[in-house]
Structure formats: structure tokens, C-alpha cells
Coordinates of C-alpha atoms in Angstrom, one line a residue:
Chain A
M1 CA 0.0 0.0 0.0
T2 CA 1.4 3.3 -1.0
S3 CA -0.8 5.9 0.4
S4 CA 1.5 8.9 0.3
S5 CA -0.7 11.9 -0.2
G6 CA -2.1 12.1 -3.6
A7 CA -0.7 15.5 -4.5
A8 CA 2.9 15.8 -5.4
R9 CA 4.8 16.5 -2.2
K10 CA 7.0 19.5 -2.0
N11 CA 10.4 19.3 -0.6
L12 CA 11.0 20.1 3.0
S13 CA 11.6 23.7 3.8
K14 CA 14.9 24.6 5.4
I15 CA 13.2 25.1 8.8
A16 CA 11.5 21.7 8.5
C17 CA 14.9 20.1 7.6
N18 CA 16.6 21.6 10.6
R19 CA 13.9 20.6 12.9
L20 CA 13.7 17.0 11.6
Q21 CA 17.4 16.5 11.9
K22 CA 17.2 17.7 15.4
E23 CA 14.3 15.2 16.1
L24 CA 16.3 12.4 14.5
V25 CA 19.3 13.1 16.7
E26 CA 17.2 13.2 19.8
W27 CA 15.5 10.0 18.8
Q28 CA 18.8 8.3 18.3
V29 CA 20.0 9.4 21.7
N30 CA 16.8 8.8 23.6
P31 CA 14.2 6.8 21.6
P32 CA 10.7 6.5 23.1
T33 CA 10.2 3.1 24.7
G34 CA 8.5 0.6 22.4
F35 CA 9.7 2.4 19.2
K36 CA 12.3 1.7 16.6
H37 CA 13.1 4.0 13.8
K38 CA 14.0 2.1 10.6
V39 CA 17.0 4.0 9.3
T40 CA 16.6 5.3 5.7
D41 CA 18.2 8.2 4.0
N42 CA 14.8 9.8 3.5
L43 CA 14.3 12.6 6.0
Q44 CA 10.8 13.3 4.7
R45 CA 9.4 9.8 5.3
W46 CA 10.1 7.9 8.5
V47 CA 9.1 4.3 9.0
V48 CA 8.8 3.6 12.7
E49 CA 8.3 0.2 14.3
V50 CA 6.0 0.1 17.3
T51 CA 5.7 -2.8 19.7
G52 CA 2.6 -3.2 21.8
A53 CA 3.1 -2.6 25.5
S54 CA 3.2 -5.7 27.7
G55 CA 0.0 -6.3 29.6
T56 CA -2.2 -4.8 26.8
L57 CA -4.1 -6.4 24.0
Y58 CA -1.3 -5.7 21.6
A59 CA 1.6 -7.0 23.7
N60 CA 4.5 -8.2 21.7
E61 CA 2.8 -7.4 18.4
T62 CA 4.8 -5.2 16.1
Y63 CA 3.4 -2.7 13.6
Q64 CA 4.9 -0.1 11.3
L65 CA 4.0 3.5 11.3
Q66 CA 4.7 5.6 8.3
V67 CA 5.3 9.3 8.9
D68 CA 5.3 11.7 6.0
F69 CA 6.4 15.3 6.6
P70 CA 4.9 18.2 4.8
E71 CA 6.9 21.1 3.4
N72 CA 6.0 23.3 6.3
Y73 CA 6.5 20.9 9.1
P74 CA 6.1 21.5 12.1
M75 CA 3.5 24.2 11.3
E76 CA 1.5 21.5 9.5
A77 CA 1.0 18.0 11.0
P78 CA 2.8 15.1 9.5
Q79 CA 0.7 12.4 7.8
V80 CA 0.8 9.3 10.0
I81 CA -0.6 6.0 9.0
F82 CA -0.1 2.3 9.8
L83 CA 1.5 0.2 7.1
H84 CA -0.3 -3.0 6.3
P85 CA -1.3 -4.8 8.4
A86 CA -2.8 -2.1 10.7
P87 CA -3.6 -3.2 14.3
L88 CA -7.2 -4.1 15.0
H89 CA -8.4 -1.1 17.0
P90 CA -11.7 0.9 17.2
H91 CA -9.9 4.0 15.9
I92 CA -7.7 2.5 13.3
Y93 CA -9.1 1.8 9.9
S94 CA -8.0 -1.2 7.9
N95 CA -6.2 1.0 5.4
G96 CA -4.0 2.2 8.2
H97 CA -5.6 5.6 8.8
I98 CA -5.8 6.6 12.4
C99 CA -8.6 8.6 14.0
L100 CA -6.6 10.7 16.5
D101 CA -7.2 14.4 17.0
I102 CA -3.6 15.4 17.5
L103 CA -2.8 14.3 13.9
Y104 CA -5.3 16.6 12.5
D105 CA -7.3 19.5 14.2
S106 CA -5.4 19.4 17.4
W107 CA -1.9 19.3 16.0
S108 CA 0.5 21.7 17.7
P109 CA 4.0 22.5 16.3
A110 CA 5.4 21.7 19.8
M111 CA 4.6 18.0 19.2
T112 CA 7.2 15.7 17.8
V113 CA 7.4 12.3 16.2
S114 CA 8.2 10.9 19.7
S115 CA 5.1 12.5 21.2
I116 CA 2.9 11.3 18.4
G117 CA 4.3 7.8 18.8
I118 CA 3.6 7.9 22.5
S119 CA 0.1 9.1 21.9
I120 CA -0.5 6.3 19.4
L121 CA 1.0 3.7 21.8
S122 CA -1.2 4.9 24.6
M123 CA -4.2 4.7 22.3
L124 CA -3.4 1.1 21.6
S125 CA -2.7 0.3 25.2
S126 CA -6.1 1.6 26.5
S127 CA -8.1 -0.3 24.0
T128 CA -10.3 -3.0 25.4
T129 CA -11.5 -4.7 22.2
K130 CA -9.7 -5.6 19.1
Q131 CA -12.1 -4.5 16.4
R132 CA -12.3 -2.1 13.5
P133 CA -14.2 1.2 13.6
E134 CA -17.9 0.8 12.8
D135 CA -17.7 2.7 9.6
N136 CA -14.5 0.9 8.4
D137 CA -15.8 -0.4 5.1
R138 CA -17.5 2.8 4.1
Y139 CA -14.5 4.9 5.0
V140 CA -11.9 2.6 3.4
K141 CA -14.0 2.5 0.2
N142 CA -14.0 6.3 0.1
C143 CA -10.3 6.4 0.4
R144 CA -9.6 4.1 -2.4
N145 CA -8.2 6.8 -4.6
G146 CA -5.3 7.1 -2.2
R147 CA -6.7 10.0 -0.3
S148 CA -4.6 11.2 2.6
P149 CA -6.2 10.9 6.0
K150 CA -5.4 14.6 6.4
E151 CA -8.1 15.3 3.9
T152 CA -10.7 13.5 5.9
R153 CA -13.1 15.5 8.0
W154 CA -12.7 13.6 11.2
W155 CA -15.3 13.3 13.9
F156 CA -13.6 12.5 17.2
H157 CA -16.3 10.4 18.8
D158 CA -14.9 9.6 22.2
D159 CA -11.7 9.8 24.2
K160 CA -12.2 6.6 26.1
V161 CA -9.9 4.6 23.9
Chain B
M1 CA 0.4 22.3 73.7
G2 CA 0.6 25.5 75.6
N3 CA -1.4 28.5 74.5
E4 CA 1.7 30.6 74.4
E5 CA 3.2 28.4 71.7
E6 CA 0.0 28.6 69.7
D7 CA 0.0 32.3 70.0
E8 CA 3.6 32.4 68.7
V9 CA 2.6 30.4 65.7
V10 CA -0.4 32.5 65.0
A11 CA 1.8 35.6 65.2
E12 CA 4.2 34.0 62.8
V13 CA 1.3 33.4 60.3
E14 CA 0.3 37.1 60.7
A15 CA 3.9 38.0 59.9
V16 CA 3.8 35.9 56.7
E17 CA 0.5 37.6 55.7
A18 CA 2.1 41.0 56.4
V19 CA 5.2 40.2 54.3
Y20 CA 3.4 38.6 51.4
A21 CA 0.1 40.5 51.5
T22 CA -2.1 39.3 48.6
D23 CA 0.4 36.7 47.5
C24 CA -0.6 34.8 50.6
V25 CA -3.9 33.0 50.7
L26 CA -4.6 31.9 54.3
L27 CA -6.7 28.8 54.6
R28 CA -6.3 28.4 58.4
S29 CA -4.4 30.2 61.1
F30 CA -3.8 27.3 63.4
P31 CA -2.4 24.9 62.6
P32 CA -1.0 27.0 59.8
H33 CA -2.2 26.2 56.3
F34 CA -1.8 28.6 53.4
H35 CA -1.0 29.0 49.8
I36 CA 1.8 31.3 48.8
S37 CA 2.6 32.6 45.4
L38 CA 6.2 33.3 44.9
K39 CA 8.2 35.1 42.2
P40 CA 11.9 35.4 41.7
R41 CA 13.6 38.6 42.6
T42 CA 13.5 40.6 39.4
A43 CA 12.6 43.9 40.9
D44 CA 9.1 43.4 39.5
V45 CA 10.2 43.6 35.9
S46 CA 7.9 41.0 34.5
S47 CA 9.8 40.6 31.2
Q48 CA 12.7 39.4 33.3
Q49 CA 10.6 36.8 35.0
F50 CA 10.7 33.2 33.7
V51 CA 9.5 31.2 36.6
E52 CA 6.8 31.4 39.2
A53 CA 5.5 29.0 41.9
V54 CA 2.6 28.6 44.2
L55 CA 3.4 26.6 47.3
E56 CA 1.1 25.0 49.8
I57 CA 2.4 25.0 53.3
R58 CA 0.4 22.9 55.8
A59 CA 1.6 22.4 59.3
S60 CA 0.4 20.0 61.9
P61 CA -0.6 21.0 65.5
Q62 CA 2.9 19.8 66.5
Y63 CA 4.5 22.6 64.4
P64 CA 7.2 23.8 64.7
K65 CA 8.5 20.7 66.4
E66 CA 7.3 18.8 63.4
P67 CA 8.2 20.4 60.0
P68 CA 5.3 21.5 57.9
S69 CA 4.5 19.7 54.6
V70 CA 5.3 21.7 51.5
D71 CA 3.7 21.0 48.1
L72 CA 3.7 22.7 44.8
V73 CA 0.2 23.8 43.8
D74 CA 1.0 25.5 40.6
C75 CA 4.0 26.7 38.8
K76 CA 5.2 28.3 35.6
G77 CA 8.4 27.9 33.6
L78 CA 9.6 24.9 35.6
D79 CA 9.9 21.5 34.1
E80 CA 9.4 18.4 36.2
Q81 CA 13.0 18.2 37.1
R82 CA 13.2 21.7 38.3
Q83 CA 9.9 21.4 40.2
K84 CA 11.3 18.4 42.1
H85 CA 14.5 20.2 42.8
L86 CA 12.7 23.2 44.2
L87 CA 10.4 21.1 46.4
N88 CA 13.2 18.8 47.7
H89 CA 15.2 21.9 48.6
I90 CA 12.4 23.5 50.6
Q91 CA 11.4 20.3 52.3
S92 CA 15.0 19.6 53.5
K93 CA 15.2 23.2 54.6
A94 CA 12.1 22.6 56.7
C95 CA 13.6 19.6 58.4
E96 CA 16.8 21.5 59.0
L97 CA 15.1 24.5 60.6
S98 CA 12.7 22.5 62.8
P99 CA 12.0 23.0 65.7
C100 CA 12.3 26.8 65.2
L101 CA 9.6 28.9 63.7
M102 CA 10.3 28.8 60.0
L103 CA 7.4 29.9 57.8
V104 CA 8.9 33.2 56.6
S105 CA 12.3 31.6 56.2
L106 CA 10.9 28.8 54.1
C107 CA 9.2 31.3 51.8
E108 CA 12.3 33.4 51.5
E109 CA 14.3 30.2 50.8
A110 CA 11.9 29.4 48.0
V111 CA 12.2 32.9 46.5
E112 CA 16.0 32.5 46.7
K113 CA 15.8 29.2 44.8
L114 CA 13.4 30.6 42.2
S115 CA 15.7 33.5 41.6
A116 CA 18.5 31.1 41.0
M117 CA 16.4 29.2 38.6
N118 CA 15.0 32.3 36.9
H119 CA 16.0 31.5 33.3
P120 CA 14.2 29.9 30.5
D121 CA 14.9 26.2 30.3
G122 CA 15.8 23.9 27.5
D123 CA 15.0 24.1 23.9
C124 CA 12.5 26.2 21.9
P125 CA 9.6 23.8 21.5
L126 CA 9.1 24.9 17.9
C127 CA 12.6 24.5 16.4
L128 CA 14.1 22.3 19.2
F129 CA 17.3 24.3 19.3
P130 CA 18.3 25.7 22.7
L131 CA 16.8 29.0 23.8
V132 CA 20.0 29.9 25.6
P133 CA 22.9 28.0 24.0
E134 CA 25.2 26.4 26.5
D135 CA 28.3 27.2 24.5
L136 CA 28.8 30.9 24.3
Q137 CA 30.1 30.7 20.8
S138 CA 26.8 30.1 19.1
E139 CA 24.6 33.1 18.7
T140 CA 21.7 33.6 21.0
L141 CA 18.5 34.3 19.2
P142 CA 16.0 36.6 20.8
F143 CA 13.3 34.6 22.6
M144 CA 10.1 35.5 24.3
K145 CA 7.7 34.0 26.8
L146 CA 3.9 33.9 26.9
M147 CA 2.6 35.8 29.9
S148 CA -0.2 33.3 30.5
C149 CA 1.9 30.2 30.9
F150 CA 5.6 31.3 30.8
H151 CA 6.4 29.0 28.0
C152 CA 9.3 30.4 26.1
F153 CA 10.0 30.4 22.3
H154 CA 12.4 32.0 20.0
S155 CA 10.7 35.2 18.9
E156 CA 11.1 34.3 15.3
C157 CA 9.7 30.8 15.7
I158 CA 6.5 31.8 17.5
I159 CA 5.9 34.7 15.2
R160 CA 6.3 32.4 12.2
W161 CA 3.8 30.0 13.8
W162 CA 1.4 32.8 14.7
Q163 CA 1.4 34.2 11.2
W164 CA 1.0 30.7 9.7
L165 CA -2.1 30.3 12.0
Q166 CA -3.5 33.6 11.0
S167 CA -3.1 33.0 7.3
S168 CA -4.6 29.5 7.5
K169 CA -7.5 30.9 9.5
V170 CA -8.1 33.6 6.9
D171 CA -7.7 31.1 4.0
S172 CA -10.3 28.8 5.4
A173 CA -12.6 31.6 6.3
N174 CA -12.8 33.5 3.1
T175 CA -11.0 32.0 0.2
D176 CA -12.6 34.0 -2.5
S177 CA -12.5 37.6 -1.2
T178 CA -10.1 40.1 -2.6
P179 CA -6.6 40.3 -1.3
A180 CA -7.2 43.8 0.1
L181 CA -10.2 42.6 2.1
R182 CA -8.3 39.6 3.3
N183 CA -5.5 41.8 4.6
Q184 CA -7.9 44.0 6.5
D185 CA -9.6 40.9 8.0
N186 CA -6.3 39.5 8.8
H187 CA -5.3 42.7 10.6
K188 CA -8.6 42.8 12.5
K189 CA -8.2 39.3 13.6
M190 CA -4.7 39.9 14.8
E191 CA -6.0 42.5 17.1
D192 CA -8.7 40.7 19.0
S193 CA -7.8 37.1 18.5
V194 CA -6.7 34.6 21.1
G195 CA -4.2 31.9 20.5
N196 CA -3.3 28.8 22.4
C197 CA 0.1 28.1 23.6
P198 CA 1.6 25.4 21.4
V199 CA 2.9 23.6 24.4
C200 CA 0.1 23.7 26.9
R201 CA -2.8 25.1 24.9
K202 CA -3.4 27.8 27.5
P203 CA -5.1 30.7 25.8
F204 CA -3.2 33.9 25.3
L205 CA -4.2 37.2 23.8
A206 CA -2.8 38.3 20.5
K207 CA -1.6 41.5 22.2
D208 CA 0.9 39.3 24.2
L209 CA 2.7 39.0 20.9
D210 CA 2.5 42.6 20.0
H211 CA 5.8 43.7 21.5
V212 CA 7.5 40.8 19.7
L213 CA 5.7 41.7 16.5
A214 CA 6.9 45.2 16.9
L215 CA 10.4 44.0 17.6
V216 CA 10.7 41.8 14.5
G217 CA 8.2 44.0 12.7
S218 CA 10.7 45.5 10.4
Y219 CA 11.2 42.2 8.7
S220 CA 8.2 40.2 9.9
S221 CA 6.4 40.7 6.6
Q222 CA 9.3 39.3 4.7
M223 CA 9.6 36.5 7.3
S224 CA 6.0 35.4 7.0
L225 CA 5.3 32.2 5.2
D226 CA 2.6 34.0 3.4
S227 CA 4.9 36.3 1.5
D228 CA 7.3 33.5 1.0
E229 CA 4.6 31.6 -0.8
V230 CA 3.9 34.7 -2.9
N231 CA 7.6 34.9 -3.8
D232 CA 7.6 31.3 -4.7
E233 CA 4.7 31.6 -7.0
L234 CA 6.1 34.7 -8.6
L235 CA 9.6 33.2 -8.9
Q236 CA 8.2 30.1 -10.6
S237 CA 5.7 31.8 -12.9
E238 CA 6.5 31.6 -16.6
D239 CA 6.8 35.4 -17.0
E240 CA 9.3 35.6 -14.3
I241 CA 11.4 32.8 -15.6
I242 CA 11.5 34.4 -19.0
R243 CA 12.3 37.7 -17.5
R244 CA 15.2 36.2 -15.6
Q245 CA 16.5 34.5 -18.7
K246 CA 16.3 37.8 -20.5
F247 CA 18.2 39.6 -17.9
E248 CA 20.7 36.9 -17.7
A249 CA 21.3 37.1 -21.4
I250 CA 21.9 40.8 -21.2
L251 CA 24.2 40.4 -18.3
N252 CA 26.3 37.8 -20.2
L253 CA 26.4 40.1 -23.2
Q254 CA 27.5 42.9 -20.9
K255 CA 30.2 40.7 -19.4
E256 CA 31.5 39.6 -22.8
N257 CA 31.6 43.1 -24.1
S258 CA 33.0 44.6 -20.9
G259 CA 30.0 46.6 -20.1
L260 CA 29.1 47.7 -23.6
I261 CA 25.9 46.2 -25.0
E262 CA 26.2 46.1 -28.7
P263 CA 25.4 43.3 -31.0
K264 CA 28.5 41.3 -31.7
K265 CA 29.8 42.1 -35.1
D266 CA 33.2 40.3 -35.2
I267 CA 31.9 36.8 -34.8
V268 CA 32.5 34.4 -37.6
I269 CA 29.7 32.0 -38.2
L270 CA 30.9 28.6 -39.2
P271 CA 28.8 25.6 -40.4
G272 CA 27.7 23.4 -37.5
M273 CA 28.0 26.2 -35.0
Y274 CA 24.4 26.5 -34.3
L275 CA 23.4 24.6 -31.2
P276 CA 19.8 23.8 -30.4
Q277 CA 18.4 27.0 -29.0
P278 CA 18.4 26.6 -25.3
V279 CA 15.7 29.0 -24.4
A280 CA 13.3 28.7 -27.3
V281 CA 10.2 30.0 -25.7
P282 CA 11.7 33.1 -24.3
S283 CA 13.4 34.3 -27.4
S284 CA 10.2 34.4 -29.3
M285 CA 8.2 35.8 -26.5
L286 CA 11.0 38.1 -25.6
T287 CA 11.1 39.9 -28.9
K288 CA 7.3 40.3 -28.8
E289 CA 7.4 41.5 -25.2
S290 CA 10.3 43.9 -25.8
D291 CA 8.5 45.4 -28.8
E292 CA 5.6 46.2 -26.6
Q293 CA 7.9 47.7 -24.0
Q294 CA 10.0 49.7 -26.3
E295 CA 7.5 52.5 -26.5
K296 CA 7.3 53.3 -22.8
D297 CA 10.5 51.9 -21.4
P298 CA 13.7 53.0 -22.8
S299 CA 15.7 50.4 -21.0
A300 CA 13.7 47.7 -22.8
V301 CA 15.4 48.7 -26.0
V302 CA 18.6 47.3 -24.6
S303 CA 16.8 44.0 -23.8
G304 CA 15.3 43.9 -27.2
N305 CA 18.8 44.1 -28.7
G306 CA 20.1 41.4 -26.4
G307 CA 17.2 39.1 -27.4
G308 CA 17.3 39.9 -31.0
T309 CA 21.0 39.2 -31.5
S310 CA 21.0 36.0 -29.5
N311 CA 20.3 34.1 -32.7
A312 CA 23.2 35.6 -34.5
T313 CA 25.7 35.6 -31.7
G314 CA 26.4 32.0 -32.2
P315 CA 27.2 29.1 -30.0
S316 CA 29.6 30.6 -27.5
S317 CA 27.1 33.1 -26.2
S318 CA 24.1 30.9 -26.4
R319 CA 25.9 28.2 -24.4
Q320 CA 26.8 30.8 -21.8
R321 CA 23.3 32.0 -21.7
N322 CA 22.1 28.6 -21.0
S323 CA 24.4 27.9 -18.2
G324 CA 23.8 31.3 -16.9
A325 CA 20.1 30.8 -16.8
R326 CA 20.5 27.6 -14.9
R327 CA 22.8 29.3 -12.4
Q328 CA 20.4 32.1 -11.9
K329 CA 17.6 29.7 -11.4
A330 CA 19.5 27.7 -8.7
R331 CA 20.3 30.9 -7.0
S332 CA 16.8 32.1 -7.0
D333 CA 15.6 28.8 -5.6
K334 CA 17.9 29.3 -2.7
H335 CA 16.5 32.7 -2.3
S336 CA 12.9 31.6 -2.0
S337 CA 13.6 29.0 0.6
S338 CA 15.9 31.2 2.7
T339 CA 13.8 34.4 2.7
V340 CA 12.3 33.3 5.9
R341 CA 15.6 33.5 7.8
N342 CA 17.5 35.9 5.7
P343 CA 15.2 38.3 3.9
R344 CA 17.1 40.1 1.1
K345 CA 16.3 43.2 -0.8
P346 CA 16.5 41.6 -4.2
V347 CA 13.6 39.3 -3.6
Q348 CA 11.5 42.2 -2.6
Q349 CA 12.4 44.0 -5.7
W350 CA 11.4 41.1 -7.9
V351 CA 8.0 41.3 -6.3
R352 CA 7.5 45.0 -6.4
R353 CA 8.6 45.4 -10.0
D354 CA 6.5 42.5 -11.1
D355 CA 3.3 43.6 -9.4
P356 CA 2.0 46.0 -12.0
S357 CA 2.7 43.7 -14.9
N358 CA 0.8 41.0 -13.1
K359 CA -2.3 43.1 -12.8
K360 CA -2.3 44.0 -16.4

């Protein structure tokens, strides 16, 4: 599945580059627990491996997050999706899109890849059922043309999970 | 517990109230229980204040034989580590001073500690580079703090974010109104809008940023992403590329002729000298354009000559022109991406000069 945003992506701005390099260094020195950054030479797309926390439904399961950075990162949020197969979770669609407010409306430039990762891991950890969102089929069908989750108008139903 | 001792403690609490006045919120006189809001000693210059704490001091009836408990109710500008450090320090001081009366000394100790810690901590949350670099060699960028939460940012970083926010708000609000209206709206919004701290989302007023805007005001317009985008658009428009190539051609001609722009006469044209015309579109459009311009703009005559002769000047000049155009393009690309940090006059000139022709 290649769901990089449909539109041609512009190169990172100088500011975005500096900031990402800084994040990468920080990540290498002090990676968030449960995460592994798969090293590539592509600063604009990170693939991050996340392992479910022990004692949760996803314990010892490993998934891959793909993080794509826009030209104006960190003003704009990165696009974060799970690569196939996406974990079974009430807020994660089978195409890997994640319904999490901080990735869209509630993004703040003070957030980092680390903090996003921690939020996603905590979202996984607090889940009590392994199931797809109710509207999974409809949503995934709508996204067939490779639409980015950032173009979705998200409704953030609940904050329980 | 004798009444005398109790009186002493009550008198001490009164003393605390007297010293700290409204900064002290008394919850109970005996056994003493109060909140006290403390600031570092900065001679009340709020711009120099980067930390602040509210302590809760609660004593048992056995006070002062038993040290009071000290907690942090609220604080600004202190990360967890510094909070812990402050609290540990006050608590150990309390143990040390027991069994003497110590309420005022504890508060003063906290003020002392806050004064020592009164500097912004760590990195700018937006660019992740240190606010105050540890090594003195690197240059310290001006930074600012939000008055509501004391979170600090490089001035440039937060202004860039703020302007990005404003422009995206305006964009989503009215995409089809005229630029002039949009500017007005933008300005109006700037005045009475409220933002949320990127770190803690605590609301702050736009006027909190006013002094910073004024400080960087001289170049803030050039710094904004908005104008950067405009530059980008302009610099990549076909007209602009053609214009650039045209100027480059003239410049090269000038260089070759040591400043004199005359069609080359002494060139010998040999068979096979013609190379594929590197800038085919411009040369045709260029002559057309320059014809139009010739009437009103005397300097355009020069450019007309440069363009017109380009066919006859032969390979050497056309090759140069080609590489020149490429060089120029690369340079301008660098411009557009670096205007944010290093606004340069030339970029502005491109914009200004091109404006009227765009409206036509």
C-alpha cells in the first residue's frame, strides 16, 4: 500500500529540515520506549516500528507507522498511517488511517514524532477490544483513490480509547 | 500544647501575611495552612521573570517541632525536574530548621531558589534548538515568553507560527474575497484574536505577541510564510522565468563586451556552430514583449537588442546564456527558501517590480 498523499509533495523547507534533523538526533540518543526508527536516507518519510506494551491487547505485536512530513512541518502536522497490516483497533481503519485528533485538528508545532508515537501507543494500550471502527468499510472505500487521512473530516467520537 | 506556643505560631502566620500580602492565601491560622505565590527577585520587571510557583504549606498542630508539609500547587516555567528540585530543597530546609519557627524563612528560601532558577529552560519547543545556547560561541536568538503560561520560544519561531495560524484561518474563512479585504480581515483578527500556547494550549491574547511583532516588525512581513509563498509563486511563474533569462542574457552580453551592450559584429559563423536554441520560448516571446515595452520603457530597447541578437551571436554566447540561466535559477531557488531567515532586498524588488505587470 502506497498511500502517500495524492498531491505531489513539495520538498521540506529549510526550517523543516533543521527541525527534523534535530528530532532524529534526539530520537537516536533517547528513543521513546517501544519504538524503533528504521533507518533510511529519506528525512521526509520515516518508518517507525512500534511494539505493543506488555499487559495490553497488543503485547509483543509489532506494527509499522509511516510518517510523512509536509513542506511546512512543524506548522503542519505530518501524515501518520499504519502500514499493512494495521492493528485491529476501534480507531484504526484497515487502510492504516488513524482517527486521532492530534494528527489533524489538534496538532501543535510543539509536538514531535516521539510525542505522536507515545500518543498512538497509549491509544493502543487503552483499547479493550480488538475491532475495526464501525464505519470501516465505508471509509476505506471512500479512500480508495489514495486519499490522505489529512483530507478527511474527522469526527472524534470519544476519548475513552 | 501551651497557649503561648499557639500564640507564637499565630503571630508568625500574621507575619507571613504581612510580608506577602495578597500573595498569601490563608486557609487556616492554626495549625497554619496557606498557599503562597512566589516570584523570583526581578525587581518586578515582568519581562525578566521566567519562573513562578505557588506553594502550599500545611503544618500540623505539632508545628514547629514537626516540620510542615510543603507542596507545589502551581508553577510556571519549571519542568518536572526543576519542580522536584525546588520542592526537595524547601522540604529539606524545613527539616533542618525544625523546631524553630520557619514559615517566613521557608518562603524566602523558595524565593531565593526561584531567583537562582530564573532563566528559560531547555529548547525552543518549535525548532528544538536551545533557547539559551550552552556554548557561548553560538549566537543567542531573541526569545520571548507567553505571559499566561511562561512557556518560552524563539521570537522568530513563535511569530512564524502565529502568522501561519492567522493565514490559514483567513484562508479557510474566506478563500474568495479580494486580497485587500483579506488583509484587512487579517489585521482585525490579529487585534482581538486569542491563541493557544503550542505547548500547553493555555489561551493567550494576541496582544501578548504585540511587542514581539513590533520588535521583529521590520522584517516580519518578509519573514512570514505568506509572503514566502507569494515569492515562490512569482519566482516560478513563466513570465518571471522568461524575465530572468532575459536579464541573464543581457548580463552575459555585458560581461562579454566589458559593459558595452552592442550586438557582436566580429563573430565568424561557421557551419555546425548552431546549437539547439536553449531557451526557445523566451526568445520568441521576448522579442514580442520587448517590442511592446520599447515604446514606454527606454531600458527595454537594450533588452530587445540582447534578445534579437541572440540568434546571430552563435554558440559561444548561447551556451553561456544557457548555463547562466541555470545558475540564476538555482540561485533564486535558494532565495525563495531562505527568505524566511534571511530576507534580502533583491527578492522584494522582484515582487514589487513585477506587481503592475501582473495586474495587467
